[in-house]
Coordinates of C-alpha atoms and ligand atoms in Angstrom, one line a residue:
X1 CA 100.5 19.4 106.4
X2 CA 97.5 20.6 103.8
X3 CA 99.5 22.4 100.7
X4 CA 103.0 21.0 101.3
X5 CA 104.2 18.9 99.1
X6 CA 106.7 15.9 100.9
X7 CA 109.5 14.7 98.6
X8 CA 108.0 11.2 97.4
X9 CA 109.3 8.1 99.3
X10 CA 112.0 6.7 96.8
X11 CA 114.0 9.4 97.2
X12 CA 113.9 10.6 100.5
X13 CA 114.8 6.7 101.4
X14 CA 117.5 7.4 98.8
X15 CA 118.7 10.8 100.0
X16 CA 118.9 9.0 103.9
X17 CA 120.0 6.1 103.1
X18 CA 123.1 8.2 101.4
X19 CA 123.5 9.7 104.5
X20 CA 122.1 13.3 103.3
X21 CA 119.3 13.2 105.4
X22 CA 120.0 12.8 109.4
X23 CA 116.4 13.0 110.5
X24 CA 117.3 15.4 112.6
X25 CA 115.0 18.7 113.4
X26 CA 116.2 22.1 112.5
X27 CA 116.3 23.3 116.0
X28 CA 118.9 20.8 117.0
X29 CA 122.1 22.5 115.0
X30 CA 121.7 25.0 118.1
X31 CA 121.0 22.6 121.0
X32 CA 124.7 20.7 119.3
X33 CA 126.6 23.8 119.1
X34 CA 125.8 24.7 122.9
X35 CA 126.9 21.3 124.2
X36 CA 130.1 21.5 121.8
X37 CA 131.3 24.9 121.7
X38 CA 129.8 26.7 125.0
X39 CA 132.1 29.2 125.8
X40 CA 132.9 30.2 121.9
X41 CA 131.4 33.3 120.6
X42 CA 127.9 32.8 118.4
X43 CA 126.5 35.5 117.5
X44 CA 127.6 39.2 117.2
X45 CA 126.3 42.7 116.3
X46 CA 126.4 46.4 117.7
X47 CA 125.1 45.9 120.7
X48 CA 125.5 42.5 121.7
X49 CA 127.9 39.1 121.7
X50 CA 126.4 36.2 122.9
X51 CA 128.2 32.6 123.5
X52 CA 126.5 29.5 122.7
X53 CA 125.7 28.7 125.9
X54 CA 124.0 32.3 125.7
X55 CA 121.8 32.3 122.8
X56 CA 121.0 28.4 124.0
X57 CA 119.1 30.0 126.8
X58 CA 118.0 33.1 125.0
X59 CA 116.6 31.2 123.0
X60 CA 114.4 29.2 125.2
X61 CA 113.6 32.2 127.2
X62 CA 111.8 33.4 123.4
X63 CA 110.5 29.9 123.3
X64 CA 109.0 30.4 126.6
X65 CA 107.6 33.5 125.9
X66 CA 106.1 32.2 122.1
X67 CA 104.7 29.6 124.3
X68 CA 102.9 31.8 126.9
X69 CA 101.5 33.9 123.8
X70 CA 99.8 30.5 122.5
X71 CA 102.3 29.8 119.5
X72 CA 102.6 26.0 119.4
X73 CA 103.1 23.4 116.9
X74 CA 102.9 23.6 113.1
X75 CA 101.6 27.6 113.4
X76 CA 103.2 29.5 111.1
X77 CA 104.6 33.1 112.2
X78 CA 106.0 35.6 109.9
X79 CA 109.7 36.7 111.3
X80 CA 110.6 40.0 109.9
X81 CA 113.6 41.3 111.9
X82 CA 116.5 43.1 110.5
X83 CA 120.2 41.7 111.0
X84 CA 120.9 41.4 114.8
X85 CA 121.1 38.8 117.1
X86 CA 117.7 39.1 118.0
X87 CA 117.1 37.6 114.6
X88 CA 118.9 34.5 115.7
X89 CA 117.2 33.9 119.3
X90 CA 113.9 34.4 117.5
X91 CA 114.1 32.1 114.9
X92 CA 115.4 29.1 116.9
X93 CA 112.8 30.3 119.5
X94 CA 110.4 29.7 117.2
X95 CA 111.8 26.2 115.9
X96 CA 112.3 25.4 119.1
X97 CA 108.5 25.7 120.0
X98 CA 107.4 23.9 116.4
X99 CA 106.1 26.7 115.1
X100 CA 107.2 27.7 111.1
X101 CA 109.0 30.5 110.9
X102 CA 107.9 32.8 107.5
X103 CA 111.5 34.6 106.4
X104 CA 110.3 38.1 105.1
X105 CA 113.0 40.6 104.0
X106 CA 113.2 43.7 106.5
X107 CA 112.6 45.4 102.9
X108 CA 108.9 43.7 102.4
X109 CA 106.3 46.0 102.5
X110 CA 102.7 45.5 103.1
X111 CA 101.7 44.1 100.3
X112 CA 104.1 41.3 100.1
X113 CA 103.5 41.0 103.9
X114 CA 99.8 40.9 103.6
X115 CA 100.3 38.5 100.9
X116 CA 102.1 36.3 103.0
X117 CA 100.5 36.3 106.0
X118 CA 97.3 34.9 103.7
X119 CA 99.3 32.6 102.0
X120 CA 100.6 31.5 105.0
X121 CA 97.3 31.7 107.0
X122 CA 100.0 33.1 109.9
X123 CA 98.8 33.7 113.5
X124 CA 101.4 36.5 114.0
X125 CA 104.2 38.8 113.1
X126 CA 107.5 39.2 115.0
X127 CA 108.6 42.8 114.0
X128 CA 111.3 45.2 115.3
X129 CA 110.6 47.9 118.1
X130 CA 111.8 50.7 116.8
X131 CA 113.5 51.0 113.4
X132 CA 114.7 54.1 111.3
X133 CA 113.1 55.3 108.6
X134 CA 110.3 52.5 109.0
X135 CA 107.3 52.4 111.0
X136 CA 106.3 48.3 111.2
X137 CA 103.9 48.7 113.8
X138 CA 101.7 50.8 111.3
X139 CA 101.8 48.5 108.9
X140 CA 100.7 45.5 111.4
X141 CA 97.5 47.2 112.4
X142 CA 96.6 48.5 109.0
X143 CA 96.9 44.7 107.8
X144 CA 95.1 43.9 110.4
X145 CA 97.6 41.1 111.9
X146 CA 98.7 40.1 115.5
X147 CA 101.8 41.5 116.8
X148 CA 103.7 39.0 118.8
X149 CA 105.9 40.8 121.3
X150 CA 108.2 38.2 123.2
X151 CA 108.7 39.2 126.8
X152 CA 111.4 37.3 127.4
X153 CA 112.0 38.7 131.0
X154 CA 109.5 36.2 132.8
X155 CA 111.0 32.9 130.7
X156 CA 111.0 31.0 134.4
X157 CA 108.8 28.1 133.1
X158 CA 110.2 26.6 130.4
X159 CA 108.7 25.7 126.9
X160 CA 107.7 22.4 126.1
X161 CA 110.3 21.3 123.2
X162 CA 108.9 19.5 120.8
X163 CA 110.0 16.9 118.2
X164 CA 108.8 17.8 114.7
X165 CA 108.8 15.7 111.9
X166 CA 112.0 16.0 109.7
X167 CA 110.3 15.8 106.7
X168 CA 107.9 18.4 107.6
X169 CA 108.7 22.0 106.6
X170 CA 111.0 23.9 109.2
X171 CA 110.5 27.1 107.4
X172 CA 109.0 29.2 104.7
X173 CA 111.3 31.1 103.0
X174 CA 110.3 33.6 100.1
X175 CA 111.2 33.3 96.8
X176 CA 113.0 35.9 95.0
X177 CA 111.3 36.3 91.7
X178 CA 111.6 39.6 90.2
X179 CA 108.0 39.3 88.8
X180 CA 104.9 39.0 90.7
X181 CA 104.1 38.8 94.0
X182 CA 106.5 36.6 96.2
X183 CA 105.4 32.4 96.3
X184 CA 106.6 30.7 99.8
X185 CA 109.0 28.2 100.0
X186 CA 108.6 25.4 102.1
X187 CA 112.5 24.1 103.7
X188 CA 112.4 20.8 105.4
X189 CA 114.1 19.8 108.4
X190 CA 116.3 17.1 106.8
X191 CA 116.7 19.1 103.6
X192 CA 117.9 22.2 105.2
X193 CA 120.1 20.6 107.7
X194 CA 121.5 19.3 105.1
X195 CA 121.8 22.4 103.2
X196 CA 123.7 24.1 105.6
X197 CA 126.3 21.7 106.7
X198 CA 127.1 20.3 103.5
X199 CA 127.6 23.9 102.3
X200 CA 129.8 24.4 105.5
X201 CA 131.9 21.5 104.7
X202 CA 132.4 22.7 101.1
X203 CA 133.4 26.1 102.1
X204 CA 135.9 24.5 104.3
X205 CA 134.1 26.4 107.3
X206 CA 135.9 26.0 111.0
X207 CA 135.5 27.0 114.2
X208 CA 137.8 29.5 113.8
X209 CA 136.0 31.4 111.0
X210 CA 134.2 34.9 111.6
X211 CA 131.3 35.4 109.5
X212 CA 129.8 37.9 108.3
X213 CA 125.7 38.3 107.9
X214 CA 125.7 41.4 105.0
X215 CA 122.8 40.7 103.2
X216 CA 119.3 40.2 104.7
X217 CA 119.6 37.6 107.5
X218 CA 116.3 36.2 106.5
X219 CA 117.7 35.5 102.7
X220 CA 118.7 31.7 102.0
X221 CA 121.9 32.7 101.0
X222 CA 123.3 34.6 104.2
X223 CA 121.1 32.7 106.6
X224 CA 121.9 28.6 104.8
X225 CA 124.6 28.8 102.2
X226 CA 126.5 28.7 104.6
X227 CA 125.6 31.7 106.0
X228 CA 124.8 31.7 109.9
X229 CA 123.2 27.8 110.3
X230 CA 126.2 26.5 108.3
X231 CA 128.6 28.6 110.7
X232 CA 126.8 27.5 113.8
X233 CA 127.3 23.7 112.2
X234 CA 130.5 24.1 112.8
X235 CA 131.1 26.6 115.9
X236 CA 132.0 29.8 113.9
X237 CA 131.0 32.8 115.3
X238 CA 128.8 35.1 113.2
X239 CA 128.6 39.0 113.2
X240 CA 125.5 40.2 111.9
X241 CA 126.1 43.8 109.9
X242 CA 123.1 46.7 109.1
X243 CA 125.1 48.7 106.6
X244 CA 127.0 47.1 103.3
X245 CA 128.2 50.1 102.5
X246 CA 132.0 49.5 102.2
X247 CA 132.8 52.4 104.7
X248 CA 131.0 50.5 107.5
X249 CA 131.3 47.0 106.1
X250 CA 135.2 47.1 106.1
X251 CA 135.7 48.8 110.2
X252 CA 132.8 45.4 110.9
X253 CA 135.0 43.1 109.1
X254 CA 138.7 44.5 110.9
X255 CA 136.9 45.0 113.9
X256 CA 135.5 41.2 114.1
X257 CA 138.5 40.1 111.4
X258 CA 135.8 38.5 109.7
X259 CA 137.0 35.7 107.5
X260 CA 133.8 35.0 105.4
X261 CA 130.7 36.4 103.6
X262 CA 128.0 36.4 101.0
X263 CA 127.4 39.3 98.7
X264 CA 125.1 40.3 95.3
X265 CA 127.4 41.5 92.7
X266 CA 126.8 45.1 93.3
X267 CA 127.8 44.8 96.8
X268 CA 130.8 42.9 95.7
X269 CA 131.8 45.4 92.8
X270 CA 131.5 48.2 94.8
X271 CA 133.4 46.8 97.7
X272 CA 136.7 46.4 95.2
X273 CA 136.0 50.0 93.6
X274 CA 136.2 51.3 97.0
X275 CA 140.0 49.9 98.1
X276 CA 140.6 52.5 95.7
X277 CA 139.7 55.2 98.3
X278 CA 138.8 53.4 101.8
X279 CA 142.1 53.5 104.3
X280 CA 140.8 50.3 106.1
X281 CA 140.3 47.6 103.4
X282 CA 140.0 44.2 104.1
X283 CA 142.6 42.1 105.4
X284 CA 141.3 38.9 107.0
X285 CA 138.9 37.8 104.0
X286 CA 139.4 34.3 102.7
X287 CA 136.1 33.3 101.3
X288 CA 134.1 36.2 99.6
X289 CA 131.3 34.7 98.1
X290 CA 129.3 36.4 95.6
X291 CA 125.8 35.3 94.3
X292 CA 122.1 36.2 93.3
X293 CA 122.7 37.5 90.2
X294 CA 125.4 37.4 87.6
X295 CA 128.9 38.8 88.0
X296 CA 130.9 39.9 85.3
X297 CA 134.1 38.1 84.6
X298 CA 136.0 41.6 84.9
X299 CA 134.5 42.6 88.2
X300 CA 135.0 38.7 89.4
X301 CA 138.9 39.1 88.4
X302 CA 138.9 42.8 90.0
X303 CA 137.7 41.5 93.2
X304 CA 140.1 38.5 93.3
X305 CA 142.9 41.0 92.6
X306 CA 141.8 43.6 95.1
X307 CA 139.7 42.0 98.0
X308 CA 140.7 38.6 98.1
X309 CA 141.9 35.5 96.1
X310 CA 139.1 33.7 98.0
X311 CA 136.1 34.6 95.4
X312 CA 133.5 32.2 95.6
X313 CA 130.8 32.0 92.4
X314 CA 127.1 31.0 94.2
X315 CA 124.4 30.5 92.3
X316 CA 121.5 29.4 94.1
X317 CA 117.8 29.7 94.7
X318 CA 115.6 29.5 97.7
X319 CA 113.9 26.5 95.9
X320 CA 117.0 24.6 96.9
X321 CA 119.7 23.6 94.3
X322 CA 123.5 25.8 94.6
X323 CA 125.8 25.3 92.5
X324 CA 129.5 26.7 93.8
X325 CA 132.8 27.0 92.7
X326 CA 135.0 25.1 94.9
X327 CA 138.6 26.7 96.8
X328 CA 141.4 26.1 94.7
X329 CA 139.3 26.5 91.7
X330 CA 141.6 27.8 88.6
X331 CA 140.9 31.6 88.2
X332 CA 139.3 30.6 84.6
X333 CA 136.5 29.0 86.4
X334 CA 136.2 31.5 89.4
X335 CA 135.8 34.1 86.9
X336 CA 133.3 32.9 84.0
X337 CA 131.5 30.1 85.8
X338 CA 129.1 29.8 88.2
X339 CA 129.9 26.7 89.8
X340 CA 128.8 23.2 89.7
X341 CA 126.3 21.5 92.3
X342 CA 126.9 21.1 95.9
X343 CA 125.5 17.7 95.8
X344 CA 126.3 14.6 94.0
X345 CA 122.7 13.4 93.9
X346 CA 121.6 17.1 92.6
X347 CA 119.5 15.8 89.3
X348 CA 120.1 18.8 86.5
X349 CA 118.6 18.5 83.1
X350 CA 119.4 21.4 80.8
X351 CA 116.8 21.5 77.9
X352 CA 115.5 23.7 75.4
X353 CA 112.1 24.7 73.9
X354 CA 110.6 21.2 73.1
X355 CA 112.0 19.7 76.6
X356 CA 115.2 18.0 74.7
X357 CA 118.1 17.9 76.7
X358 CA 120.6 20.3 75.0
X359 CA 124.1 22.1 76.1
X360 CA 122.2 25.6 76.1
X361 CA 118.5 26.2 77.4
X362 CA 116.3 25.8 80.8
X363 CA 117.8 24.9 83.8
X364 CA 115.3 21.6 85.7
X365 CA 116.7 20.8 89.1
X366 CA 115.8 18.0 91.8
X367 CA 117.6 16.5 94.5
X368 CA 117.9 16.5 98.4
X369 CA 117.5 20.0 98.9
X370 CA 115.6 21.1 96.3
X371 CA 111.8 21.7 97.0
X372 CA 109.2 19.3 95.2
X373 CA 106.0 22.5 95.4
X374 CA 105.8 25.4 96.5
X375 CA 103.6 25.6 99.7
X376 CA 99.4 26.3 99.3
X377 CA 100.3 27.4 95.4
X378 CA 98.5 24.2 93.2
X379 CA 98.0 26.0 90.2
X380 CA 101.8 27.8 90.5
X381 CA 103.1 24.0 91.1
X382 CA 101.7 22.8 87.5
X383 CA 103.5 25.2 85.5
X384 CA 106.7 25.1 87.8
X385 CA 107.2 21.7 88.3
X386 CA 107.4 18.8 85.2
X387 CA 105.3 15.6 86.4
X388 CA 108.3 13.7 87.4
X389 CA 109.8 15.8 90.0
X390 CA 112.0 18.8 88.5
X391 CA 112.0 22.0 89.7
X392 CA 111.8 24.4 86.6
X393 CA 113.8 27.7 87.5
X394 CA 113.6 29.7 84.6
X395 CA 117.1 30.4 84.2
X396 CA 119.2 30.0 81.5
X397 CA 122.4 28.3 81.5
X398 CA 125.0 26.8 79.7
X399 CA 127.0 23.1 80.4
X400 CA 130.7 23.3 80.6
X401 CA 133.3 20.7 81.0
X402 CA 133.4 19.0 84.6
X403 CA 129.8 19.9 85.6
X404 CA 130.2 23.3 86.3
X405 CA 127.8 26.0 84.7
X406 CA 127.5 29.3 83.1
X407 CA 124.1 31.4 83.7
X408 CA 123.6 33.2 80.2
X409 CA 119.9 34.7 81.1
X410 CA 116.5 34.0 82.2
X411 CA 114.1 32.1 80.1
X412 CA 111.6 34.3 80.5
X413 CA 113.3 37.5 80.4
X414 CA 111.8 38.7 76.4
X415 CA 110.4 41.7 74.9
X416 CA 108.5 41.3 72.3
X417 CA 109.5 44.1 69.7
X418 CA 106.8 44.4 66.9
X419 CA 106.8 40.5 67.0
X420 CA 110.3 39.7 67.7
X421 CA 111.7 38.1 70.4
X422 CA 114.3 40.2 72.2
X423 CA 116.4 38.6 74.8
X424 CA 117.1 41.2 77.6
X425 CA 120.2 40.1 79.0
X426 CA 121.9 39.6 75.5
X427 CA 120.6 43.0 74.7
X428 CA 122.2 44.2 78.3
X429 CA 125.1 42.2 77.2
X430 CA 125.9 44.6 74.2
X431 CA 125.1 47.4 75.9
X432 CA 127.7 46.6 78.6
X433 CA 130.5 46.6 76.4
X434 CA 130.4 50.2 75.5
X435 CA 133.0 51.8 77.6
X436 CA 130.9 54.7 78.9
X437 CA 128.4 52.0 80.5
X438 CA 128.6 51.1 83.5
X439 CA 125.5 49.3 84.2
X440 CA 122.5 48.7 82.1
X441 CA 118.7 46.8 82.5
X442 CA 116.5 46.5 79.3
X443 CA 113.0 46.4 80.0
X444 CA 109.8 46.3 78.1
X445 CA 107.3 48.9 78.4
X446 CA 103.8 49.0 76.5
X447 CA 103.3 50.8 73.3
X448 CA 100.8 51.1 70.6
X449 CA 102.2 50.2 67.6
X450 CA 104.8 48.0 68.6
X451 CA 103.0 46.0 71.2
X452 CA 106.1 46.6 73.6
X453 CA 108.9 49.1 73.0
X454 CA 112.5 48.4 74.2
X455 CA 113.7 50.8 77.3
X456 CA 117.1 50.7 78.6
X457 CA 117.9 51.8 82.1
X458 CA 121.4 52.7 82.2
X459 CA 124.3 54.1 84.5
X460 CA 127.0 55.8 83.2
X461 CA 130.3 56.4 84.2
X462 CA 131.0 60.1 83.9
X463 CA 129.4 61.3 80.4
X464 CA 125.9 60.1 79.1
X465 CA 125.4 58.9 75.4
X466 CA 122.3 60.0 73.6
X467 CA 119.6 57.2 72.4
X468 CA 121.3 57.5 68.7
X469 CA 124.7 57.4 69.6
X470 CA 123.3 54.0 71.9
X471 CA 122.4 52.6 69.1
X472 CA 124.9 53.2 66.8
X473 CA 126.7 51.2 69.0
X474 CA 124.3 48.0 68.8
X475 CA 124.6 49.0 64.9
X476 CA 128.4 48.7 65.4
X477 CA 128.1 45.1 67.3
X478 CA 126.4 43.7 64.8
X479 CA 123.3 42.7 66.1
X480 CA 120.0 42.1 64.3
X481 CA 118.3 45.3 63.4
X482 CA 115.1 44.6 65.4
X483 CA 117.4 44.6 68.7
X484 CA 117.5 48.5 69.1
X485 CA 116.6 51.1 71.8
X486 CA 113.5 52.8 71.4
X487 CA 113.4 54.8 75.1
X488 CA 116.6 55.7 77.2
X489 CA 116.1 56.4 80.5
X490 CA 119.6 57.3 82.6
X491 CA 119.5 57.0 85.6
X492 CA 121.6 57.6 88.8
X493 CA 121.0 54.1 90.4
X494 CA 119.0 51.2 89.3
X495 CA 115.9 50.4 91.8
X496 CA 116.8 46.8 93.7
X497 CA 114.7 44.2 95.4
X498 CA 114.8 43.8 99.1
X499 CA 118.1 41.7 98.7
X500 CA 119.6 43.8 96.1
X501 CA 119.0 42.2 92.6
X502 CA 118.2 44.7 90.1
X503 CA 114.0 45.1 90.4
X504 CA 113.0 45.3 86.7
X505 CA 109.2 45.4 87.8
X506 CA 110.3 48.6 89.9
X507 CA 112.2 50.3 86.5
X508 CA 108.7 49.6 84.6
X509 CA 107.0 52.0 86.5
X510 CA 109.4 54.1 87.6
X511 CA 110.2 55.1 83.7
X512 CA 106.7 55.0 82.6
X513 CA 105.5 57.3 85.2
Ligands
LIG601 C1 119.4 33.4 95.5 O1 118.2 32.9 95.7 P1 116.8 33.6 95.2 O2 115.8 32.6 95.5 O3 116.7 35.0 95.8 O4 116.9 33.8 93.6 C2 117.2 32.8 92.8 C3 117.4 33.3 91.4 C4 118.0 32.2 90.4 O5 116.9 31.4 89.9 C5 118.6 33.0 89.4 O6 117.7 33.6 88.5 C6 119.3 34.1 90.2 O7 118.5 34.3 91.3 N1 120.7 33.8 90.5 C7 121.7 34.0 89.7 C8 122.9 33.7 90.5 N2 122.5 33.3 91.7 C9 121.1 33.4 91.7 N3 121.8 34.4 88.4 C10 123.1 34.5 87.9 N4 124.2 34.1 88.5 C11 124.2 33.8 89.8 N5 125.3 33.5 90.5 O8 119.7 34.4 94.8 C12 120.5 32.7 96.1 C13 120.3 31.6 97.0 C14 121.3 31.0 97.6 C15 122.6 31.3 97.3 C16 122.9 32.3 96.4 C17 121.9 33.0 95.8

């Protein structure tokens, strides 16, 4: 497949002879689950429960359907549903038929969509019918692309199955950069199979469990980690949710008793505010995990203390490597680390400036799950990937005893003050501790005598501080006199990417305009 690059053939003999890889396609964790667990419940949301044995058939009928529309093997199809089960019968519908499914965000608009769909070179877009407070349907003609509507009604003749390579891409999923426009993501059969039942099998994930889909479904870390694959590995039943708020959130979870879900921080944080006022708070939680960006150890401790002793550190990336905290974890680690690597054979290096390994600096990842390029991106793939293999991600972290890891930043993340280097997230850091604070984002923003100024974003709790009395404070932490606020900007929320990691990009313009 021209611009996909395969894992090289020493290690993918490695990764199957370990048993990681099972050479099996994608498609066939559905086909499994049917035959095993017909009659349990798969998938759930407002409208609809199917069984296994249900969305099995549903989800031929879509492959039927895909197939009378022309979709076939190796074509790739951008899948922009939001969270219902009609996500779930249109993505196996898809595998099912060969054809790549490309994970966009409900939240993706048409520029990321149009970009995409080039990238891509997609014959067609599976949107929603009808959806509040979006019309899709405009933004498919005005892109120009083919709407594929799956008339699943006259499914008599069914769809030729077909038996893709497993070390061919199953899926594009879309990275979740917070500059620039979105790369795509190329998930193998083998590697994602993987992905999802080993992440099962570490979350201790049973037939019994109730999960919850809170987050995009299309996101790697609702829809693999282990998310609704790694539930239908094992015959859990998973209940797709529209609204995180924690009003709605907590009458799905009694209503379902949902045992399990994936949230960002913010989500997570304001779930444990709200026990503080919600009559119906959770009750049948044991695994809350919480991942995408970093949580604080006081809102990690909070959440153990009021939502469940069951907090789960994730950090992960759509490239491939997660890193967990396991169950039975001491609170030390559940609180102030993010985990260690789901996988034995997950290669991390840890180096700083000059490439050196060292306890503090870059994270480098590869492994069985971990993606060797991303897909049609050459140039992209030189600076991201070192010549022997590891994925560069940019992020910062720190070794700790036992394998496990701390984020402390993104590489990438400086202003450059009048020549010095500022480290946002230490500058964050700092302004975090000031008890009025109760979220903050520094970001640069252009300026003629400096080069860039410093602008922080902040929330605060009840009163605001003015810029001095902001940085007084920094003047009161000690730090260097070149870290200081030049522009203050408070606002009522900060502006969030389609999955709800603070957007950075978005707080650029939105204070400059
Ligand atoms: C998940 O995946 P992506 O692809 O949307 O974003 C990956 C990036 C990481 O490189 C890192 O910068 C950040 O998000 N991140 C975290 C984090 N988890 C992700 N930063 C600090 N602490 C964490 N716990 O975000 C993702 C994919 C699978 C599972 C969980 C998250």
């Amino acid at each position: 497949m021209h611009g996909f690059v395969p894992f090289p053939a020493d290690r993918a003999n490695a990764y199957r002879t370990a048993g990681y890889w099972q050479d099996r396609p994608l498609s066939s964790l559905l086909d499994d689950a049917a035959a095993r667990w017909p009659d349990r419940k798969a998938v759930i949301d407002a409208d609809t429960t199917l069984t296994y044995t249900q969305l099995d058939s549903a989800a031929d009928r879509a492959a039927a359907g895909l197939h009378r529309l022309g979709v076939g093997a190796g074509d790739r199809v951008l899948l922009q549903l939001p969270n219902s089960c009609a996500f779930a019968v249109t993505l196996f519908g898809l595998l099912r038929v060969g054809a790549i499914p490309v994970l966009c965000l409900p939240g993706h608009r048409a520029a990321e969509i149009g970009h995409l769909a080039a990238v891509s070179d997609a014959i067609g877009i599976v949107i929603p019918d009808a959806t509040a407070g979006f019309d899709y349907p405009a933004m498919v003609d005005e892109l120009g692309l083919r709407r594929l509507i799956i008339d699943d009604a006259a499914g008599d003749q069914p769809a030729p199955r077909c038996a893709p390579d497993p070390n061919t891409p199953a899926l594009l999923l879309v990275s979740g950069g917070t500059t620039g426009l979105p790369k795509l993501i190329p998930r193998t059969h083998n590697d994602y199979v993987y992905n999802a039942t080993a992440s099962a099998a570490l979350c201790e994930l049973t037939a019994d469990d109730v999960y919850l889909v809170a987050l995009p479904a299309a996101h790697n870390f609702p829809l693999a980690c282990p998310g609704l694959l790694g539930a239908m590995s094992v015959g859990a039943a998973t209940v797709f949710g529209t609204d995180p708020s924690p009003e709605a959130a907590f009458a799905t979870i009694a209503r379902h008793r949902v045992t399990a879900t994936a949230l960002v921080p913010a989500l997570a944080t304001l779930w444990a505010q709200a026990c503080d006022w919600e009559p119906q708070k959770p009750t049948t939680l044991r695994l809350l995990q919480v991942g995408g960006a970093k949580l604080a150890a006081g809102d990690a401790r909070r959440i153990r203390d009021v939502l469940t002793p069951g907090l789960q550190q994730v950090f992960g990336m759509a490239e491939g490597l997660l890193c967990y905290t396991r169950p039975g974890d001491a609170p030390e680690l559940l609180d102030t680390t993010q985990g260690r690597p789901l996988c034995a054979d997950d290669e991390v290096r840890v180096v700083d400036e000059d490439g050196a390994e060292a306890p503090e600096g870059e994270l480098l990842v590869r492994g069985p799950y971990t993606i060797n390029g991303y897909y049609n991106a050459a140039e992209a793939n030189e600076r991201s990937f070192s010549p022997d293999g590891f994925y560069r991600s940019g992020d910062r972290v720190r070794r700790l005893p036992g394998g496990y890891l701390e984020v402390t930043g993104r590489i990438k993340d400086v202003i450059v003050r009048g020549g010095e280097n500022i480290a946002a997230d230490e500058l964050e850091a700092h302004l975090l501790d000031h008890p009025a604070i109760r979220s903050a984002a520094a970001v640069g923003l252009p300026d003629e005598y400096l080069g860039e100024k410093v602008c922080a974003a902040i929330i605060f709790h009840d009163n605001p501080l003015t810029l001095a009395e902001l940085n007084r404070h920094l003047d009161e932490c000690g730090v260097a006199t070149h870290v200081r606020v030049d522009q203050l900007a408070a606002l009522p929320a900060l502006p969030t990417t389609a999955v709800g990691k603070v957007d950075k990009k978005a707080i650029a313009r939105q204070v400059s305009s």
